[in-house]
Amino acid sequence: MESLPIFFVIAAAMSAYLLWFYFLARTLSGPKVWAVIGSLPGLYANRDRIHDWIAGNLRESGGSTTYQTCILALPFVARKTGFFTVTCHPKNIEHILRTQFDNYPKGPTWQAAFHDLLGQGIFNSDGETWLIQRKTAALEFTTRTLRQAMGRWVNRTIKLRLWSILEKAATEKSPVDLQDLLLRLTFDNICGLTFGKDPETLSHGLPENPFAAAFDSATESTLQRLLYPDFLWRVQRAIGFGAERRLKKSLEVVENYMTDAIMARKENPSDDLLSRFMKKRDADGNHFPGPVLHRIALNFVLAGRDTSSVALSWFFWLVMTHPRVEEKIIHEISTVLKDTRGEDRAKWVKEPLEFDEADRLVYLKAALAETLRLYPSVPQDFKHVVHDDILPDGTQVPAGSSITYSIYSVGRMETIWGKNCLEFLPERWLSAEGDRFETPKDSYKFVAFNGGPRTCLGKDLAYLQMKSVAAAILLSYRLSLVPGHLVQQKMSLTLFMKNGLQVYLHPRALTGVITTSYT
């Protein structure tokens, strides 16, 4: 008889929960939500195609291009830490990134996940800590000396190592993983620009670099923290299990490398970013301490290495599958070089592009922007909601919840980019005359470089580096995909290709390229 009251209490609690869950589920508009575990089953089942899954959910939401879901359907949690608003509506994105900037910081969930790797660096901080670093970095990124330094590092890497590696592969008719080469190239460049130290990961034999490998492992392990409720990774960290164990080991290698780099710069200052930050002072007038310099430098490596190389990988894949675009790019590069270097085509490929030459490549920039529209290097971003708010499309977002804006989905919405949104059309970025690069009137239709106060400081440098590398490869070689190679997205913080980009290189004949006609 004593068990009857317990049974009724349990039954009443379950009934109350199911009634509560019924009303919760009615307010949600995204993927199917289950009792207790929320939308986690759908998230897990689609983990290998997460960005296309989100885009599909947003298309099904109709014209609002916004939906809401929860990953833990529990009282007091479902409407706070377990609640997610997902959007790709440009007006909502502008609201988050600019209009109500202070209401949408990185927040505790993101900062906790990335703290071990990025600390309070510029990409993982808010408020005064972020503002000081932003102002300091902004001053440096506007200097011509930094642009010239980037030019030297890029051209040096192309001329001394990239070209010889490609020539060897073309001569031997052997395939190369272009994504791997580009990752190594941009890693060497950003390390040179940040530390004044070239790790030479892009070298014959493609040597393994402990810092590069550890940095890769650390970013992948860190990303795992964002995919599931944070108590899971906290438990793993406490017991030293799985991804958390790998993260700890990787961070030890990264820390040692950073300590050596800072010591070297203290002994021999240069014009690299690390040396520049070592001269700066914080809000209290003190020099940045060693651990803070570690994080500042790592933030720049993360931003400058993965984003450009990933964008270039998707660019080359798109160009391979769109010969009309490739022909127009070659024609434009050749026209500029004929003007700057004369008729002798041997001089065109003797030296990499000068940045002033790269500035004139309007169609190439349009092709790169179109690549980033379809395959943004950072496909989505997360923000924390400080106060209750209403988005421009009428969606109510509760304080304490999270909001995700899907940059990947923006480029795939007919309501935003029209019926040809899935087509690769660089012309959509050009003026009617085709001689000027033009951004959309609604700039929040394109946030591959973020927007508002957090707009990427290195945007112009990124375009110039990508143009230089694209021209260095395409002017000398036509690329073809290795038969049977499958191009897929990798689940990562940046939009890597899961299997790399395996290509063959075919030497390009430039004879008569100037007079080639195209439509």
Coordinates of C-alpha atoms in Angstrom, one line a residue, residues 41 102 104 171 335 358 374 385 427 439 475:
P41 CA 18.8 13.5 -31.8
D102 CA 26.0 45.1 -26.5
Y104 CA 24.7 40.0 -28.0
T171 CA 56.4 17.0 -63.9
T335 CA 45.7 41.9 -69.1
A358 CA 46.6 42.3 -57.2
L374 CA 28.4 30.0 -51.0
V385 CA 21.4 37.0 -25.2
E427 CA 29.1 38.8 -62.0
T439 CA 29.1 45.0 -52.3
L475 CA 48.5 31.5 -64.3

